[in-house]
Every structure is written in structure tokens, then in C-alpha cells.
Amino acid sequence: PALPDWKQYCINRIGAGCIEKIAMKFSKKFWQSKIKGADFFGHVPSSEEHRGLFTIFYDMNTEEKEGPFVLMSIITGEALEFRNNTSDANVMKSCLQLLRNMFEDVPEPDDFWVTSWGRDRYSLMSYSYMALGSSGKDYDHMAADVDEKVFFAGEATNRRFPQTVTGAYLSGIREACKIVERGYSLPDLEEMKTDS
């Protein structure tokens, strides 16, 4: 069944943004030769068409002395079109080429991972935001259950910690508590699955 109008209304009011990430695992910290212990470094694209493509890199293992070492970067804005139309392997190759233009002796990564929120048909986004005309109450409405049978969790349902993994995690705990407080047991939950 369709969601109630009030629920769909608040879904439409909250903005949906996208940011993609690439994480690459290396056996050595080749970037330390230039950044000297910093946990992130930036890159200014040479052309406007590359704006938003690998503009910041995060060292995910700043305290580690032995590998593996993980370097993460982001893809935002208009560069998302490149991500959405490019294979994971080609995204990695583009990122690696940029790193090789910045540093010497950049090895092939041992492994890599690229997110694809913008292509995921169930999300098409990676974070919520306060769109023009929306308010914190929209987050509260997003968190409200429907007929005590359909419960909603995720960062877009957490008014205090939107746009964060913390918000998503805490909202899952909140909804689990609601379910328990309403006295549902596992057989009740199984019955709810078959009723829908």
C-alpha cells in the first residue's frame, strides 16, 4: 500500500543529496613523504569539469605504523555524473592517475571499494539535508511510524544527528525500542510480514 499523504509530504520536503567515496588499500603510505603526518590532504582540480572529483583525501590509518593503509577520497557535485557513468575499476584508475601526478612511487592498490549510492535504485542518495522550506519537524515526521506497523529508521529520521552514521545507528535503536515497547514478540513480527 502507498504511504499516507502526511508521510509522503515530509519525504518530499527533506532534501536528498549524494556523495560517493573511494577507498584504496595500499601496502605503504607513499603520501607521507609530502603530507608529514597530516590525516588529510587536498587537491585543486586543474579544470572546472573535474570540480568535485577527488578533491580531498583522508588517511584512514593515521596511527598505524604497519600496513595495510587506507586512503579515501570523495566524489561530489557535477563529478557524480562521471561516477554514475563509469565502472568501479575506471574510477579507481582515474583516482590512481591523479595520485601518481601528485606523488612518486604510487603502487597499485591491494584492493579498493567505490560506493554507488546514486545508482542504487532503493536510495538514489547518500544523505538528507534541510531543503528550502523544510524544518526539523520534517525529521520528526519522518521518524513517526505508520499505524504502529511500519517503522522508520535512518539518518533522515534523526533530527539531532542527520547526515551521520551515528544518526542512522541511533535511529535503529530508537525504532527497536518502539517495537519492544509496543509488546511485539518475534511471532507477532512474523505475522506482520505475512499480513502485508
PDB file of C-alpha atoms in Angstrom, residues 14-149:
ATOM      1  CA  ILE A  14      13.515  16.887   3.027  1.00  0.00           C
ATOM      2  CA  GLY A  15      16.372  17.237   0.571  1.00  0.00           C
ATOM      3  CA  ALA A  16      18.331  14.247  -0.699  1.00  0.00           C
ATOM      4  CA  GLY A  17      21.998  14.677  -1.572  1.00  0.00           C
ATOM      5  CA  CYS A  18      24.673  12.369  -2.876  1.00  0.00           C
ATOM      6  CA  ILE A  19      28.359  11.968  -2.199  1.00  0.00           C
ATOM      7  CA  GLU A  20      30.362   8.964  -3.359  1.00  0.00           C
ATOM      8  CA  LYS A  21      33.554   7.632  -1.819  1.00  0.00           C
ATOM      9  CA  ILE A  22      36.504   5.592  -2.966  1.00  0.00           C
ATOM     10  CA  ALA A  23      38.717   3.723  -0.520  1.00  0.00           C
ATOM     11  CA  MET A  24      42.005   2.190  -1.646  1.00  0.00           C
ATOM     12  CA  LYS A  25      44.182  -0.153   0.393  1.00  0.00           C
ATOM     13  CA  PHE A  26      47.958   0.146  -0.014  1.00  0.00           C
ATOM     14  CA  SER A  27      50.917  -1.668   1.495  1.00  0.00           C
ATOM     15  CA  LYS A  28      52.828   1.591   2.051  1.00  0.00           C
ATOM     16  CA  LYS A  29      51.999   5.220   2.878  1.00  0.00           C
ATOM     17  CA  PHE A  30      53.514   6.854  -0.185  1.00  0.00           C
ATOM     18  CA  TRP A  31      51.665  10.102   0.632  1.00  0.00           C
ATOM     19  CA  GLN A  32      53.569  10.632   3.900  1.00  0.00           C
ATOM     20  CA  SER A  33      56.588  11.945   2.019  1.00  0.00           C
ATOM     21  CA  LYS A  34      54.688  15.182   1.365  1.00  0.00           C
ATOM     22  CA  ILE A  35      51.976  15.484   3.994  1.00  0.00           C
ATOM     23  CA  LYS A  36      54.142  14.637   7.032  1.00  0.00           C
ATOM     24  CA  GLY A  37      51.635  13.045   9.400  1.00  0.00           C
ATOM     25  CA  ALA A  38      48.521  15.025   8.480  1.00  0.00           C
ATOM     26  CA  ASP A  39      45.376  12.911   8.348  1.00  0.00           C
ATOM     27  CA  PHE A  40      44.051  14.530   5.162  1.00  0.00           C
ATOM     28  CA  PHE A  41      45.253  16.470   2.141  1.00  0.00           C
ATOM     29  CA  GLY A  42      43.529  18.278  -0.668  1.00  0.00           C
ATOM     30  CA  HIS A  43      43.705  18.598  -4.407  1.00  0.00           C
ATOM     31  CA  VAL A  44      42.551  21.519  -6.543  1.00  0.00           C
ATOM     32  CA  PRO A  45      41.315  20.281  -9.931  1.00  0.00           C
ATOM     33  CA  SER A  46      43.052  21.687 -12.993  1.00  0.00           C
ATOM     34  CA  SER A  47      39.777  22.310 -14.808  1.00  0.00           C
ATOM     35  CA  GLU A  48      36.181  23.149 -13.951  1.00  0.00           C
ATOM     36  CA  GLU A  49      34.968  19.867 -15.439  1.00  0.00           C
ATOM     37  CA  HIS A  50      36.838  17.974 -12.689  1.00  0.00           C
ATOM     38  CA  ARG A  51      35.428  20.056  -9.829  1.00  0.00           C
ATOM     39  CA  GLY A  52      34.236  17.681  -7.082  1.00  0.00           C
ATOM     40  CA  LEU A  53      36.389  14.784  -8.294  1.00  0.00           C
ATOM     41  CA  PHE A  54      38.862  13.537  -5.659  1.00  0.00           C
ATOM     42  CA  THR A  55      39.298  16.994  -4.076  1.00  0.00           C
ATOM     43  CA  ILE A  56      40.175  15.712  -0.622  1.00  0.00           C
ATOM     44  CA  PHE A  57      41.926  12.553   0.577  1.00  0.00           C
ATOM     45  CA  TYR A  58      41.708  11.081   4.064  1.00  0.00           C
ATOM     46  CA  ASP A  59      44.355   8.857   5.651  1.00  0.00           C
ATOM     47  CA  MET A  60      42.171   6.339   7.456  1.00  0.00           C
ATOM     48  CA  ASN A  61      45.105   4.842   9.442  1.00  0.00           C
ATOM     49  CA  THR A  62      46.987   7.844  10.849  1.00  0.00           C
ATOM     50  CA  GLU A  63      48.212   5.992  13.956  1.00  0.00           C
ATOM     51  CA  GLU A  64      49.219   2.776  12.208  1.00  0.00           C
ATOM     52  CA  LYS A  65      52.910   2.119  11.568  1.00  0.00           C
ATOM     53  CA  GLU A  66      52.378  -1.096   9.606  1.00  0.00           C
ATOM     54  CA  GLY A  67      50.037  -1.712   6.695  1.00  0.00           C
ATOM     55  CA  PRO A  68      47.690  -2.138   5.178  1.00  0.00           C
ATOM     56  CA  PHE A  69      46.963   1.586   4.815  1.00  0.00           C
ATOM     57  CA  VAL A  70      43.697   3.000   3.524  1.00  0.00           C
ATOM     58  CA  LEU A  71      43.320   6.243   1.631  1.00  0.00           C
ATOM     59  CA  MET A  72      39.797   7.534   1.000  1.00  0.00           C
ATOM     60  CA  SER A  73      38.550  10.264  -1.322  1.00  0.00           C
ATOM     61  CA  ILE A  74      35.201  11.700  -2.338  1.00  0.00           C
ATOM     62  CA  ILE A  75      33.230  12.477  -5.482  1.00  0.00           C
ATOM     63  CA  THR A  76      30.674  15.291  -5.245  1.00  0.00           C
ATOM     64  CA  GLY A  77      28.659  17.778  -7.264  1.00  0.00           C
ATOM     65  CA  GLU A  78      28.834  17.598 -11.037  1.00  0.00           C
ATOM     66  CA  ALA A  79      31.562  14.939 -10.823  1.00  0.00           C
ATOM     67  CA  LEU A  80      28.842  12.500  -9.714  1.00  0.00           C
ATOM     68  CA  GLU A  81      27.867  12.163 -13.377  1.00  0.00           C
ATOM     69  CA  PHE A  82      31.348  10.736 -14.052  1.00  0.00           C
ATOM     70  CA  ARG A  83      30.859   8.233 -11.193  1.00  0.00           C
ATOM     71  CA  ASN A  84      27.386   7.222 -12.312  1.00  0.00           C
ATOM     72  CA  ASN A  85      28.595   6.510 -15.846  1.00  0.00           C
ATOM     73  CA  THR A  86      31.920   4.850 -15.004  1.00  0.00           C
ATOM     74  CA  SER A  87      32.849   1.399 -13.711  1.00  0.00           C
ATOM     75  CA  ASP A  88      34.402   0.992 -10.268  1.00  0.00           C
ATOM     76  CA  ALA A  89      37.677  -0.054 -11.893  1.00  0.00           C
ATOM     77  CA  ASN A  90      37.813   3.081 -14.049  1.00  0.00           C
ATOM     78  CA  VAL A  91      37.009   5.315 -11.070  1.00  0.00           C
ATOM     79  CA  MET A  92      39.926   3.689  -9.249  1.00  0.00           C
ATOM     80  CA  LYS A  93      42.224   4.141 -12.279  1.00  0.00           C
ATOM     81  CA  SER A  94      41.312   7.832 -12.514  1.00  0.00           C
ATOM     82  CA  CYS A  95      41.981   8.340  -8.828  1.00  0.00           C
ATOM     83  CA  LEU A  96      45.249   6.430  -9.040  1.00  0.00           C
ATOM     84  CA  GLN A  97      46.396   8.540 -12.007  1.00  0.00           C
ATOM     85  CA  LEU A  98      45.712  11.708 -10.028  1.00  0.00           C
ATOM     86  CA  LEU A  99      47.715  10.355  -7.072  1.00  0.00           C
ATOM     87  CA  ARG A 100      50.587   9.478  -9.427  1.00  0.00           C
ATOM     88  CA  ASN A 101      50.573  13.078 -10.664  1.00  0.00           C
ATOM     89  CA  MET A 102      50.887  14.250  -7.046  1.00  0.00           C
ATOM     90  CA  PHE A 103      53.308  11.681  -5.558  1.00  0.00           C
ATOM     91  CA  GLU A 104      56.218   9.489  -6.580  1.00  0.00           C
ATOM     92  CA  ASP A 105      56.263   5.692  -6.406  1.00  0.00           C
ATOM     93  CA  VAL A 106      52.489   5.159  -6.121  1.00  0.00           C
ATOM     94  CA  PRO A 107      51.870   1.396  -6.227  1.00  0.00           C
ATOM     95  CA  GLU A 108      48.765  -0.352  -7.467  1.00  0.00           C
ATOM     96  CA  PRO A 109      46.272  -0.654  -4.610  1.00  0.00           C
ATOM     97  CA  ASP A 110      45.953  -4.076  -2.984  1.00  0.00           C
ATOM     98  CA  ASP A 111      42.197  -3.585  -3.002  1.00  0.00           C
ATOM     99  CA  PHE A 112      39.660  -0.814  -3.498  1.00  0.00           C
ATOM    100  CA  TRP A 113      35.986  -0.066  -2.968  1.00  0.00           C
ATOM    101  CA  VAL A 114      33.764   2.557  -4.598  1.00  0.00           C
ATOM    102  CA  THR A 115      30.305   3.499  -3.353  1.00  0.00           C
ATOM    103  CA  SER A 116      27.428   3.861  -5.785  1.00  0.00           C
ATOM    104  CA  TRP A 117      24.578   5.413  -3.801  1.00  0.00           C
ATOM    105  CA  GLY A 118      23.485   7.451  -6.805  1.00  0.00           C
ATOM    106  CA  ARG A 119      22.881   4.287  -8.817  1.00  0.00           C
ATOM    107  CA  ASP A 120      21.232   2.288  -6.032  1.00  0.00           C
ATOM    108  CA  ARG A 121      17.586   2.132  -7.067  1.00  0.00           C
ATOM    109  CA  TYR A 122      16.457   1.896  -3.451  1.00  0.00           C
ATOM    110  CA  SER A 123      18.231   5.029  -2.243  1.00  0.00           C
ATOM    111  CA  LEU A 124      19.477   7.250  -5.106  1.00  0.00           C
ATOM    112  CA  MET A 125      21.069   9.347  -2.360  1.00  0.00           C
ATOM    113  CA  SER A 126      23.540   9.132   0.493  1.00  0.00           C
ATOM    114  CA  TYR A 127      22.350  11.809   2.930  1.00  0.00           C
ATOM    115  CA  SER A 128      19.411  14.053   3.752  1.00  0.00           C
ATOM    116  CA  TYR A 129      19.549  17.800   4.216  1.00  0.00           C
ATOM    117  CA  MET A 130      17.277  20.674   5.142  1.00  0.00           C
ATOM    118  CA  ALA A 131      15.881  21.778   1.803  1.00  0.00           C
ATOM    119  CA  LEU A 132      14.425  25.241   1.377  1.00  0.00           C
ATOM    120  CA  GLY A 133      11.070  25.272   3.176  1.00  0.00           C
ATOM    121  CA  SER A 134      11.733  22.210   5.331  1.00  0.00           C
ATOM    122  CA  SER A 135      12.207  22.224   9.096  1.00  0.00           C
ATOM    123  CA  GLY A 136      13.329  19.994  11.939  1.00  0.00           C
ATOM    124  CA  LYS A 137       9.728  18.883  12.307  1.00  0.00           C
ATOM    125  CA  ASP A 138      10.080  17.072   8.983  1.00  0.00           C
ATOM    126  CA  TYR A 139      12.733  14.836  10.577  1.00  0.00           C
ATOM    127  CA  ASP A 140      10.276  14.138  13.404  1.00  0.00           C
ATOM    128  CA  HIS A 141       7.536  13.244  10.907  1.00  0.00           C
ATOM    129  CA  MET A 142       9.989  11.001   9.033  1.00  0.00           C
ATOM    130  CA  ALA A 143      10.584   9.149  12.319  1.00  0.00           C
ATOM    131  CA  ALA A 144       6.880   8.623  13.026  1.00  0.00           C
ATOM    132  CA  ASP A 145       5.562   5.100  12.472  1.00  0.00           C
ATOM    133  CA  VAL A 146       2.548   4.297  10.312  1.00  0.00           C
ATOM    134  CA  ASP A 147      -0.260   2.573  12.201  1.00  0.00           C
ATOM    135  CA  GLU A 148       2.248   1.089  14.659  1.00  0.00           C
ATOM    136  CA  LYS A 149       3.161  -1.430  11.953  1.00  0.00           C
TER     137      LYS A 149
END
